[in-house]
Amino acid sequence: GDGGMGEVPWRALASSRPVWAMTAAHCSSNFFMYFGLSWLPTYFSYQFGLSTADASTAALYPFAAGAVGSLAAGAACDALVSSLHFRRTDARKVMQSVALGGPALAMLALCLLSAGAGGLQLERDEAEALFVVAVGCQAGSAAGYGCGAQDISTRLSSLIYGGTSVFAVIAGASGQYFTGWLLEQNGRDFTPMFALVVAVELAGLVAWNRWWDSERVFE
């Protein structure tokens, strides 16, 4: 055959646990990243009373960390396999766990600090540092679900990644709605949204580690 769409094993794709794992991780990742891309300057403006220019500057460093994190993730994953002799499945699980667990922990810290836990008060530098950690860790997805489709298939890898992207875009877009709604309901307090991000990231983390396997399952 010529590899046309009619030869795609749709039922097998839909029932594949590695495809479920990729979809879950992609959705969780997008939920956080769309939130960060769209709302981070607004957060710094609302929380710390920054001007638009200062809020935009504060939002710059986390995404610079993301660029560095993407490069580091690739090198780290290769080192896990080549130097530490991790199985590729385990290396992918480590990288994606960092990519989901890092933002979850950072957003949990923001929740606690925003609520004044332990009598502590959240400062701008602390908030910025936590977002740097979150976005830098999230970039580990480049060596997690981002490479997963090529692990499990050669011919169908682009289709698999594109399919997970459909659900991930919906998840990311839904996060925009929930952010606006929660801010309106809670007087511009971002704490409930941080808590929701924690829950979504942890759900993706569990699904990824439960279902992911890098063994080739499609041609």
Tab-separated table of C-alpha atoms in Angstrom:
chain	number	residue	atom	x	y	z
A	1	GLY	CA	0.000	0.000	0.000
A	2	ASP	CA	0.942	3.647	-0.128
A	3	GLY	CA	0.410	4.292	3.589
A	4	GLY	CA	-2.832	6.185	3.031
A	5	MET	CA	-5.287	7.154	5.735
A	6	GLY	CA	-7.382	4.089	4.994
A	7	GLU	CA	-4.564	1.908	6.328
A	8	VAL	CA	-4.401	3.641	9.699
A	9	PRO	CA	-5.288	1.226	12.536
A	10	TRP	CA	-7.702	3.639	14.170
A	11	ARG	CA	-9.117	1.179	16.680
A	12	ALA	CA	-5.664	0.070	17.793
A	13	LEU	CA	-4.566	3.696	18.172
A	14	ALA	CA	-7.649	4.546	20.213
A	15	SER	CA	-7.077	1.608	22.571
A	16	SER	CA	-3.306	2.040	22.905
A	17	ARG	CA	-2.146	2.828	26.429
A	18	PRO	CA	0.980	4.681	25.253
A	19	VAL	CA	-1.264	6.897	23.118
A	20	TRP	CA	-3.457	7.507	26.182
A	21	ALA	CA	-0.312	8.384	28.150
A	22	MET	CA	0.832	10.852	25.504
A	23	THR	CA	-2.615	12.432	25.348
A	24	ALA	CA	-2.860	12.822	29.122
A	25	ALA	CA	0.631	14.308	29.439
A	26	HIS	CA	0.087	16.624	26.468
A	27	CYS	CA	-3.229	17.847	27.901
A	28	SER	CA	-1.770	18.469	31.358
A	29	SER	CA	1.231	20.238	29.896
A	30	ASN	CA	-0.890	22.488	27.690
A	31	PHE	CA	-3.219	23.323	30.565
A	32	PHE	CA	-0.303	24.838	32.462
A	33	MET	CA	1.494	26.387	29.491
A	34	TYR	CA	-1.561	28.113	28.018
A	35	PHE	CA	-2.251	29.518	31.471
A	36	GLY	CA	1.313	30.792	31.736
A	37	LEU	CA	1.450	32.253	28.242
A	38	SER	CA	-1.862	34.075	28.575
A	39	TRP	CA	-2.086	35.061	32.230
A	40	LEU	CA	1.406	35.442	33.679
A	41	PRO	CA	1.724	39.214	33.069
A	42	THR	CA	-1.818	39.670	34.402
A	43	TYR	CA	-0.900	37.715	37.519
A	44	PHE	CA	2.088	39.942	38.270
A	45	SER	CA	-0.035	43.030	37.630
A	46	TYR	CA	-2.912	41.899	39.884
A	47	GLN	CA	-0.798	40.351	42.644
A	48	PHE	CA	1.963	42.932	42.941
A	49	GLY	CA	0.477	46.049	41.337
A	50	LEU	CA	3.083	46.163	38.580
A	51	SER	CA	2.730	48.320	35.513
A	52	THR	CA	2.082	46.573	32.201
A	53	ALA	CA	5.729	46.981	31.210
A	54	ASP	CA	7.068	45.666	34.528
A	55	ALA	CA	4.608	42.776	34.559
A	56	SER	CA	5.668	41.772	31.050
A	57	THR	CA	9.319	41.922	32.082
A	58	ALA	CA	8.631	39.730	35.120
A	59	ALA	CA	6.976	37.171	32.832
A	60	LEU	CA	10.002	37.081	30.512
A	61	TYR	CA	12.401	35.102	32.709
A	62	PRO	CA	10.215	32.009	33.134
A	63	PHE	CA	9.996	31.528	29.379
A	64	ALA	CA	13.712	32.092	28.961
A	65	ALA	CA	14.084	29.267	31.490
A	66	GLY	CA	11.817	27.172	29.298
A	67	ALA	CA	14.128	27.602	26.318
A	68	VAL	CA	17.127	26.523	28.380
A	69	GLY	CA	15.115	23.685	29.873
A	70	SER	CA	14.274	22.255	26.459
A	71	LEU	CA	17.948	21.947	25.552
A	72	ALA	CA	18.809	20.527	28.952
A	73	ALA	CA	15.991	17.985	28.746
A	74	GLY	CA	17.287	16.482	25.526
A	75	ALA	CA	20.824	16.198	26.858
A	76	ALA	CA	19.627	14.778	30.166
A	77	CYS	CA	17.442	12.131	28.545
A	78	ASP	CA	20.274	11.035	26.244
A	79	ALA	CA	22.598	10.818	29.251
A	80	LEU	CA	20.110	8.672	31.169
A	81	VAL	CA	20.050	6.169	28.307
A	82	SER	CA	23.666	6.222	27.146
A	83	SER	CA	25.583	6.834	30.391
A	84	LEU	CA	23.297	5.537	33.131
A	85	HIS	CA	21.824	2.719	31.015
A	86	PHE	CA	18.189	3.566	31.685
A	87	ARG	CA	15.670	1.869	29.458
A	88	ARG	CA	14.168	4.401	27.067
A	89	THR	CA	10.769	3.885	28.703
A	90	ASP	CA	12.197	4.798	32.107
A	91	ALA	CA	14.122	7.780	30.736
A	92	ARG	CA	10.942	9.153	29.155
A	93	LYS	CA	9.085	8.617	32.422
A	94	VAL	CA	11.739	10.520	34.366
A	95	MET	CA	11.737	13.483	31.973
A	96	GLN	CA	7.966	13.755	31.779
A	97	SER	CA	7.654	13.343	35.542
A	98	VAL	CA	9.940	16.352	35.977
A	99	ALA	CA	7.901	18.228	33.360
A	100	LEU	CA	4.634	17.660	35.224
A	101	GLY	CA	5.832	17.360	38.805
A	102	GLY	CA	7.906	20.553	38.682
A	103	PRO	CA	4.969	22.821	37.792
A	104	ALA	CA	2.741	20.974	40.279
A	105	LEU	CA	5.160	21.613	43.152
A	106	ALA	CA	5.753	25.230	42.113
A	107	MET	CA	2.032	25.969	41.870
A	108	LEU	CA	1.459	24.252	45.224
A	109	ALA	CA	4.085	26.529	46.758
A	110	LEU	CA	2.345	29.542	45.205
A	111	CYS	CA	-0.967	28.347	46.668
A	112	LEU	CA	0.492	28.074	50.144
A	113	LEU	CA	2.409	31.341	50.015
A	114	SER	CA	-0.550	33.210	48.521
A	115	ALA	CA	-2.698	31.927	51.386
A	116	GLY	CA	-0.147	33.118	53.935
A	117	ALA	CA	0.709	29.620	55.153
A	118	GLY	CA	3.096	29.673	58.096
A	119	GLY	CA	2.802	33.423	58.325
A	120	LEU	CA	4.884	33.838	55.175
A	121	GLN	CA	4.162	36.563	52.657
A	122	LEU	CA	4.624	36.053	48.923
A	123	GLU	CA	7.026	38.516	47.310
A	124	ARG	CA	7.451	39.236	43.633
A	125	ASP	CA	10.939	37.682	43.448
A	126	GLU	CA	9.698	34.474	45.046
A	127	ALA	CA	6.749	34.254	42.660
A	128	GLU	CA	9.011	34.884	39.688
A	129	ALA	CA	11.465	32.225	40.868
A	130	LEU	CA	8.673	29.678	41.253
A	131	PHE	CA	7.451	30.345	37.727
A	132	VAL	CA	11.031	30.047	36.445
A	133	VAL	CA	11.206	26.606	38.078
A	134	ALA	CA	7.769	25.631	36.759
A	135	VAL	CA	8.337	26.607	33.133
A	136	GLY	CA	11.920	25.356	33.147
A	137	CYS	CA	10.775	21.956	34.386
A	138	GLN	CA	7.819	21.871	32.013
A	139	ALA	CA	10.279	22.034	29.123
A	140	GLY	CA	11.236	18.478	30.031
A	141	SER	CA	8.197	17.482	27.976
A	142	ALA	CA	10.448	17.889	24.936
A	143	ALA	CA	12.125	14.634	25.970
A	144	GLY	CA	8.928	13.070	27.317
A	145	TYR	CA	5.662	12.966	25.385
A	146	GLY	CA	7.261	15.251	22.788
A	147	CYS	CA	9.394	12.359	21.530
A	148	GLY	CA	7.002	9.596	22.450
A	149	ALA	CA	5.307	9.227	19.084
A	150	GLN	CA	8.627	8.421	17.395
A	151	ASP	CA	9.284	5.737	20.001
A	152	ILE	CA	6.069	3.828	19.373
A	153	SER	CA	5.755	4.322	15.605
A	154	THR	CA	7.655	5.468	12.530
A	155	ARG	CA	4.964	5.739	9.855
A	156	LEU	CA	2.243	7.015	12.174
A	157	SER	CA	4.286	9.241	14.492
A	158	SER	CA	3.088	12.543	13.009
A	159	LEU	CA	-0.539	11.386	13.067
A	160	ILE	CA	-0.250	10.221	16.675
A	161	TYR	CA	1.270	13.503	17.814
A	162	GLY	CA	-1.306	15.473	15.872
A	163	GLY	CA	-4.106	13.426	17.401
A	164	THR	CA	-2.928	14.088	20.945
A	165	SER	CA	-2.611	17.773	20.042
A	166	VAL	CA	-6.336	18.003	19.302
A	167	PHE	CA	-7.203	17.054	22.861
A	168	ALA	CA	-4.314	19.086	24.285
A	169	VAL	CA	-5.475	22.272	22.552
A	170	ILE	CA	-8.970	21.725	23.951
A	171	ALA	CA	-7.471	21.241	27.429
A	172	GLY	CA	-5.347	24.366	27.100
A	173	ALA	CA	-8.252	26.441	25.843
A	174	SER	CA	-10.486	25.212	28.665
A	175	GLY	CA	-7.867	26.431	31.095
A	176	GLN	CA	-8.302	29.939	29.706
A	177	TYR	CA	-12.012	29.803	30.455
A	178	PHE	CA	-11.502	28.436	33.967
A	179	THR	CA	-8.868	31.068	34.743
A	180	GLY	CA	-11.177	33.918	33.803
A	181	TRP	CA	-14.140	32.376	35.605
A	182	LEU	CA	-12.188	31.663	38.795
A	183	LEU	CA	-10.709	35.156	38.861
A	184	GLU	CA	-14.163	36.659	38.505
A	185	GLN	CA	-15.558	34.465	41.262
A	186	ASN	CA	-12.662	35.052	43.665
A	187	GLY	CA	-11.885	38.741	43.341
A	188	ARG	CA	-8.834	38.375	41.090
A	189	ASP	CA	-7.271	35.815	43.428
A	190	PHE	CA	-5.157	33.345	41.431
A	191	THR	CA	-4.888	30.819	44.283
A	192	PRO	CA	-7.831	28.621	43.136
A	193	MET	CA	-6.351	28.472	39.635
A	194	PHE	CA	-2.977	27.437	41.011
A	195	ALA	CA	-4.745	24.651	42.925
A	196	LEU	CA	-6.522	23.512	39.749
A	197	VAL	CA	-3.207	23.429	37.865
A	198	VAL	CA	-1.726	21.259	40.622
A	199	ALA	CA	-4.590	18.763	40.249
A	200	VAL	CA	-4.329	18.655	36.441
A	201	GLU	CA	-0.540	18.221	36.481
A	202	LEU	CA	-0.734	15.409	39.031
A	203	ALA	CA	-3.443	13.637	37.016
A	204	GLY	CA	-1.206	13.747	33.945
A	205	LEU	CA	1.763	12.539	35.988
A	206	VAL	CA	-0.122	9.482	37.236
A	207	ALA	CA	-1.494	8.641	33.788
A	208	TRP	CA	1.902	8.984	32.112
A	209	ASN	CA	3.687	6.717	34.564
A	210	ARG	CA	0.889	4.173	34.526
A	211	TRP	CA	0.487	3.872	30.752
A	212	TRP	CA	3.706	4.896	29.024
A	213	ASP	CA	5.964	2.358	27.297
A	214	SER	CA	8.508	3.243	24.590
A	215	GLU	CA	8.344	-0.133	22.853
A	216	ARG	CA	7.416	0.082	19.166
A	217	VAL	CA	3.745	-0.914	18.831
A	218	PHE	CA	2.894	0.478	15.374
A	219	GLU	CA	4.814	0.364	12.122
